[in-house]
mmCIF file of C-alpha atoms in Angstrom:
data_model
loop_
_atom_site.group_PDB
_atom_site.id
_atom_site.type_symbol
_atom_site.label_atom_id
_atom_site.label_comp_id
_atom_site.label_asym_id
_atom_site.label_seq_id
_atom_site.Cartn_x
_atom_site.Cartn_y
_atom_site.Cartn_z
ATOM 1 C CA MET A 1 -16.193 146.170 61.826
ATOM 2 C CA GLY A 2 -13.845 147.231 59.025
ATOM 3 C CA VAL A 3 -10.580 145.546 58.076
ATOM 4 C CA PRO A 4 -8.338 148.171 59.770
ATOM 5 C CA GLU A 5 -10.297 147.790 63.020
ATOM 6 C CA LEU A 6 -10.033 143.998 62.769
ATOM 7 C CA ILE A 7 -6.269 144.216 62.205
ATOM 8 C CA GLU A 8 -5.976 146.587 65.166
ATOM 9 C CA ASP A 9 -7.870 144.097 67.352
ATOM 10 C CA ILE A 10 -5.589 141.259 66.205
ATOM 11 C CA VAL A 11 -2.481 143.320 66.927
ATOM 12 C CA SER A 12 -3.839 144.257 70.356
ATOM 13 C CA ALA A 13 -4.573 140.597 71.105
ATOM 14 C CA LEU A 14 -1.094 139.536 70.012
ATOM 15 C CA LEU A 15 0.478 142.247 72.137
ATOM 16 C CA GLY A 16 -1.130 140.629 75.155
ATOM 17 C CA LEU A 17 0.449 137.248 74.423
ATOM 18 C CA PRO A 18 3.945 136.053 75.320
ATOM 19 C CA PRO A 19 6.462 135.944 72.426
ATOM 20 C CA THR A 20 6.323 132.132 72.228
ATOM 21 C CA ALA A 21 2.565 132.234 71.620
ATOM 22 C CA VAL A 22 2.969 134.888 68.910
ATOM 23 C CA TYR A 23 5.606 132.806 67.116
ATOM 24 C CA THR A 24 3.379 129.727 67.405
ATOM 25 C CA ILE A 25 0.355 131.487 65.857
ATOM 26 C CA ILE A 26 2.445 132.841 62.978
ATOM 27 C CA GLY A 27 4.037 129.433 62.368
ATOM 28 C CA VAL A 28 0.684 127.618 62.401
ATOM 29 C CA LEU A 29 -0.817 130.060 59.886
ATOM 30 C CA ALA A 30 2.234 129.831 57.610
ATOM 31 C CA GLY A 31 2.057 126.039 57.655
ATOM 32 C CA VAL A 32 -1.724 125.653 57.370
ATOM 33 C CA GLU A 33 -1.740 127.865 54.267
ATOM 34 C CA ASN A 34 -0.368 124.842 52.359
ATOM 35 C CA VAL A 35 -3.531 122.921 53.191
ATOM 36 C CA PHE A 36 -6.101 125.712 53.301
ATOM 37 C CA PRO A 37 -5.017 128.555 50.957
ATOM 38 C CA PRO A 38 -7.518 131.183 52.243
ATOM 39 C CA VAL A 39 -5.567 131.357 55.520
ATOM 40 C CA PRO A 40 -4.033 134.888 55.545
ATOM 41 C CA ALA A 41 -0.473 133.755 56.247
ATOM 42 C CA ASP A 42 1.157 136.736 54.534
ATOM 43 C CA THR A 43 -0.880 139.189 56.588
ATOM 44 C CA ALA A 44 -0.088 137.312 59.812
ATOM 45 C CA VAL A 45 3.629 137.394 59.041
ATOM 46 C CA ALA A 46 3.428 141.102 58.194
ATOM 47 C CA ILE A 47 1.716 141.725 61.535
ATOM 48 C CA GLY A 48 4.436 139.756 63.325
ATOM 49 C CA ALA A 49 7.162 141.731 61.583
ATOM 50 C CA PHE A 50 5.340 144.968 62.450
ATOM 51 C CA LEU A 51 5.184 143.945 66.112
ATOM 52 C CA SER A 52 8.941 143.313 66.123
ATOM 53 C CA THR A 53 9.514 147.070 65.934
ATOM 54 C CA GLY A 54 8.370 147.278 69.552
ATOM 55 C CA GLY A 55 11.179 145.009 70.678
ATOM 56 C CA ARG A 56 8.994 142.316 72.253
ATOM 57 C CA ILE A 57 9.631 139.823 69.485
ATOM 58 C CA SER A 58 12.488 139.378 67.015
ATOM 59 C CA VAL A 59 12.049 139.980 63.284
ATOM 60 C CA GLN A 60 14.682 137.293 62.642
ATOM 61 C CA ALA A 61 12.637 134.833 64.678
ATOM 62 C CA VAL A 62 9.455 135.822 62.806
ATOM 63 C CA PHE A 63 11.200 135.044 59.521
ATOM 64 C CA ALA A 64 12.725 131.779 60.754
ATOM 65 C CA VAL A 65 9.458 130.481 62.220
ATOM 66 C CA THR A 66 7.514 131.456 59.096
ATOM 67 C CA TRP A 67 10.018 129.984 56.673
ATOM 68 C CA ILE A 68 10.459 126.680 58.511
ATOM 69 C CA ALA A 69 6.708 126.238 59.063
ATOM 70 C CA ASN A 70 5.816 127.129 55.479
ATOM 71 C CA VAL A 71 8.423 124.845 53.929
ATOM 72 C CA SER A 72 7.575 122.017 56.341
ATOM 73 C CA GLY A 73 3.874 122.289 55.502
ATOM 74 C CA ALA A 74 4.599 122.246 51.777
ATOM 75 C CA VAL A 75 6.887 119.225 52.115
ATOM 76 C CA MET A 76 4.181 117.396 54.084
ATOM 77 C CA VAL A 77 1.526 117.925 51.404
ATOM 78 C CA TYR A 78 4.101 116.908 48.755
ATOM 79 C CA ALA A 79 4.790 113.694 50.673
ATOM 80 C CA ALA A 80 1.050 113.076 51.040
ATOM 81 C CA GLY A 81 0.590 113.549 47.300
ATOM 82 C CA ARG A 82 3.378 111.076 46.616
ATOM 83 C CA THR A 83 2.243 108.392 49.062
ATOM 84 C CA ILE A 84 -1.540 108.787 49.253
ATOM 85 C CA GLY A 85 -2.502 110.904 46.261
ATOM 86 C CA ARG A 86 -0.922 108.718 43.605
ATOM 87 C CA PRO A 87 -2.752 105.500 44.632
ATOM 88 C CA PHE A 88 -5.969 107.517 44.922
ATOM 89 C CA PHE A 89 -5.728 108.813 41.341
ATOM 90 C CA GLN A 90 -4.982 105.270 40.175
ATOM 91 C CA GLY A 91 -8.214 104.042 41.759
ATOM 92 C CA ARG A 92 -11.686 104.057 40.203
ATOM 93 C CA LEU A 93 -12.773 107.456 41.539
ATOM 94 C CA GLY A 94 -9.353 109.018 40.996
ATOM 95 C CA ARG A 95 -9.244 107.848 37.366
ATOM 96 C CA ARG A 96 -12.524 109.681 36.769
ATOM 97 C CA LEU A 97 -11.118 112.884 38.251
ATOM 98 C CA LEU A 98 -7.740 112.574 36.524
ATOM 99 C CA ASN A 99 -7.701 110.071 33.669
ATOM 100 C CA PRO A 100 -4.515 108.109 32.857
ATOM 101 C CA GLY A 101 -3.756 110.303 29.844
ATOM 102 C CA ALA A 102 -3.931 113.432 31.986
ATOM 103 C CA MET A 103 -1.717 111.724 34.569
ATOM 104 C CA VAL A 104 0.923 111.040 31.916
ATOM 105 C CA ARG A 105 0.799 114.673 30.749
ATOM 106 C CA LEU A 106 1.042 115.851 34.354
ATOM 107 C CA GLU A 107 4.113 113.694 34.955
ATOM 108 C CA LEU A 108 5.728 114.946 31.743
ATOM 109 C CA LEU A 109 4.970 118.568 32.678
ATOM 110 C CA TYR A 110 6.506 118.214 36.113
ATOM 111 C CA ARG A 111 9.466 116.251 34.778
ATOM 112 C CA ASN A 112 10.326 119.021 32.309
ATOM 113 C CA TYR A 113 9.290 122.170 34.192
ATOM 114 C CA GLY A 114 8.556 121.062 37.739
ATOM 115 C CA THR A 115 11.515 122.781 39.384
ATOM 116 C CA TRP A 116 10.764 126.160 37.816
ATOM 117 C CA GLY A 117 7.041 125.723 38.354
ATOM 118 C CA ILE A 118 7.471 125.079 42.065
ATOM 119 C CA PHE A 119 9.827 128.045 42.408
ATOM 120 C CA VAL A 120 7.478 130.445 40.625
ATOM 121 C CA SER A 121 4.368 129.182 42.445
ATOM 122 C CA ARG A 122 5.717 130.191 45.859
ATOM 123 C CA PHE A 123 5.322 133.844 44.873
ATOM 124 C CA ILE A 124 1.622 133.457 44.028
ATOM 125 C CA PRO A 125 -0.780 133.215 46.995
ATOM 126 C CA GLY A 126 -3.308 130.423 46.550
ATOM 127 C CA LEU A 127 -1.459 128.706 43.717
ATOM 128 C CA ARG A 128 1.521 127.876 45.914
ATOM 129 C CA ALA A 129 -0.670 125.492 47.929
ATOM 130 C CA VAL A 130 -1.679 123.459 44.850
ATOM 131 C CA VAL A 131 1.672 122.780 43.187
ATOM 132 C CA PRO A 132 3.551 120.684 45.838
ATOM 133 C CA PRO A 133 0.897 117.956 46.310
ATOM 134 C CA PHE A 134 0.595 117.455 42.549
ATOM 135 C CA ALA A 135 4.392 117.327 42.351
ATOM 136 C CA GLY A 136 4.078 114.348 44.688
ATOM 137 C CA VAL A 137 1.333 112.807 42.566
ATOM 138 C CA ALA A 138 3.603 113.239 39.523
ATOM 139 C CA ASN A 139 6.360 111.463 41.486
ATOM 140 C CA LEU A 140 8.809 114.344 41.147
ATOM 141 C CA GLY A 141 12.057 113.748 43.066
ATOM 142 C CA THR A 142 12.334 115.129 46.595
ATOM 143 C CA LEU A 143 15.362 117.335 45.899
ATOM 144 C CA ARG A 144 13.705 118.878 42.832
ATOM 145 C CA VAL A 145 10.754 119.859 45.039
ATOM 146 C CA VAL A 146 12.333 120.877 48.341
ATOM 147 C CA LEU A 147 15.223 122.960 46.968
ATOM 148 C CA PRO A 148 13.255 125.447 44.785
ATOM 149 C CA LEU A 149 10.460 125.500 47.338
ATOM 150 C CA ALA A 150 12.804 126.415 50.197
ATOM 151 C CA VAL A 151 14.711 129.028 48.185
ATOM 152 C CA ALA A 152 11.578 130.738 46.865
ATOM 153 C CA SER A 153 9.840 130.728 50.263
ATOM 154 C CA GLY A 154 12.985 132.142 51.855
ATOM 155 C CA LEU A 155 13.080 134.975 49.336
ATOM 156 C CA TRP A 156 9.365 135.706 49.636
ATOM 157 C CA TYR A 157 9.115 135.753 53.419
ATOM 158 C CA GLY A 158 12.526 137.380 53.782
ATOM 159 C CA VAL A 159 11.376 140.371 51.741
ATOM 160 C CA LEU A 160 7.979 140.422 53.447
ATOM 161 C CA THR A 161 9.342 140.437 57.003
ATOM 162 C CA PHE A 162 12.126 142.910 56.253
ATOM 163 C CA VAL A 163 9.907 145.454 54.501
ATOM 164 C CA ALA A 164 7.069 145.083 57.038
ATOM 165 C CA ALA A 165 9.504 145.662 59.903
ATOM 166 C CA THR A 166 11.154 148.696 58.312
ATOM 167 C CA ALA A 167 8.538 150.361 56.111
ATOM 168 C CA VAL A 168 5.151 149.762 57.785
ATOM 169 C CA ARG A 169 4.512 152.461 60.371
ATOM 170 C CA GLU A 170 0.746 152.250 60.989
ATOM 171 C CA ILE A 171 -1.538 149.291 61.684
ATOM 172 C CA ASP A 172 -3.895 150.079 58.821
ATOM 173 C CA GLU A 173 -0.979 149.904 56.369
ATOM 174 C CA ILE A 174 -0.430 146.178 56.965
ATOM 175 C CA ILE A 175 -3.238 144.901 54.715
ATOM 176 C CA GLU A 176 -2.347 147.329 51.937
ATOM 177 C CA PHE A 177 1.299 146.310 52.197
ATOM 178 C CA ALA A 178 0.517 142.579 52.027
ATOM 179 C CA GLN A 179 -1.771 143.110 49.021
ATOM 180 C CA ARG A 180 0.828 145.163 47.174
ATOM 181 C CA LEU A 181 3.526 142.592 47.865
ATOM 182 C CA SER A 182 1.247 139.788 46.645
ATOM 183 C CA LEU A 183 0.557 141.732 43.454
ATOM 184 C CA ALA A 184 4.285 142.322 42.968
ATOM 185 C CA GLY A 185 4.898 138.610 43.457
ATOM 186 C CA ILE A 186 2.259 137.686 40.878
ATOM 187 C CA VAL A 187 3.667 140.173 38.348
ATOM 188 C CA SER A 188 7.236 138.953 38.913
ATOM 189 C CA ALA A 189 6.171 135.325 38.630
ATOM 190 C CA GLY A 190 4.247 136.106 35.440
ATOM 191 C CA ALA A 191 7.281 137.812 33.947
ATOM 192 C CA LEU A 192 9.469 134.830 34.814
ATOM 193 C CA VAL A 193 6.976 132.422 33.264
ATOM 194 C CA ALA A 194 6.892 134.545 30.105
ATOM 195 C CA VAL A 195 10.687 134.434 29.846
ATOM 196 C CA VAL A 196 10.760 130.667 30.336
ATOM 197 C CA VAL A 197 7.984 130.105 27.752
ATOM 198 C CA PHE A 198 9.765 132.379 25.257
ATOM 199 C CA ALA A 199 13.055 130.505 25.723
ATOM 200 C CA TRP A 200 11.273 127.142 25.389
ATOM 201 C CA ARG A 201 9.498 128.153 22.156
ATOM 202 C CA ARG A 202 12.697 129.563 20.717
ATOM 203 C CA ARG A 203 14.479 126.325 21.507
ATOM 204 C CA ARG A 204 11.717 124.321 19.821
ATOM 205 C CA ARG A 205 11.995 126.445 16.680
ATOM 206 C CA ARG A 206 15.754 125.992 16.546
ATOM 207 C CA ARG A 207 15.651 122.240 17.088
ATOM 208 C CA PRO A 208 14.196 121.273 13.652
ATOM 209 C CA ALA A 209 16.813 123.408 11.923
ATOM 210 C CA GLU A 210 19.603 121.816 13.951
ATOM 211 C CA ASP A 211 18.218 118.332 13.237
ATOM 212 C CA GLY A 212 18.111 119.173 9.518
ATOM 213 C CA GLU A 213 21.731 120.286 9.518
ATOM 214 C CA GLN A 214 22.806 117.102 11.322
ATOM 215 C CA ALA A 215 20.876 114.993 8.789
ATOM 216 C CA ARG A 216 22.651 116.689 5.867
ATOM 217 C CA HIS A 217 26.032 115.963 7.426
#
């Protein structure tokens, strides 16, 4: 069975379910993605948005369920990293996996760039599941994690649900659409990272000159 046929079977199965069950499946997939990245949450959300064109379910509800479930799942793994992960990496086995020096560098990295890193990671499938738990391990503040995470996830799934509901006309277009959107997210995130790195390096080059001028005065 090819991918289009599989998607068609999934859509047919969802069409036979009540709206509450459809929302539940989409929400579970969007949340579980934070624990098990291979879960095709983006494709499931695109399917849900596609189904909304028939009037049985609401595209606004698809977005709301996806967004809340995805953010909640990410916050849970962040909290687990902060409460369970940190003591684990301070133990004997954890210190072998992540030595104290690496832990210090991780904390410094998150302290300086954690907010931007979390924001950018939400646009990159797979990577977005890794960043929140290590933000917890690095003891990054809750507001610095939840705010960029919620904003980025809202933007990502808002665009995904809107475009899938308005632009996707055939079942076999769903996978192609999700793949293209993922690629666009990776490219956009890469461009943002490049801008941030460029600004950081430029600032580092300017700092010695500024320090020299202050010393002369």
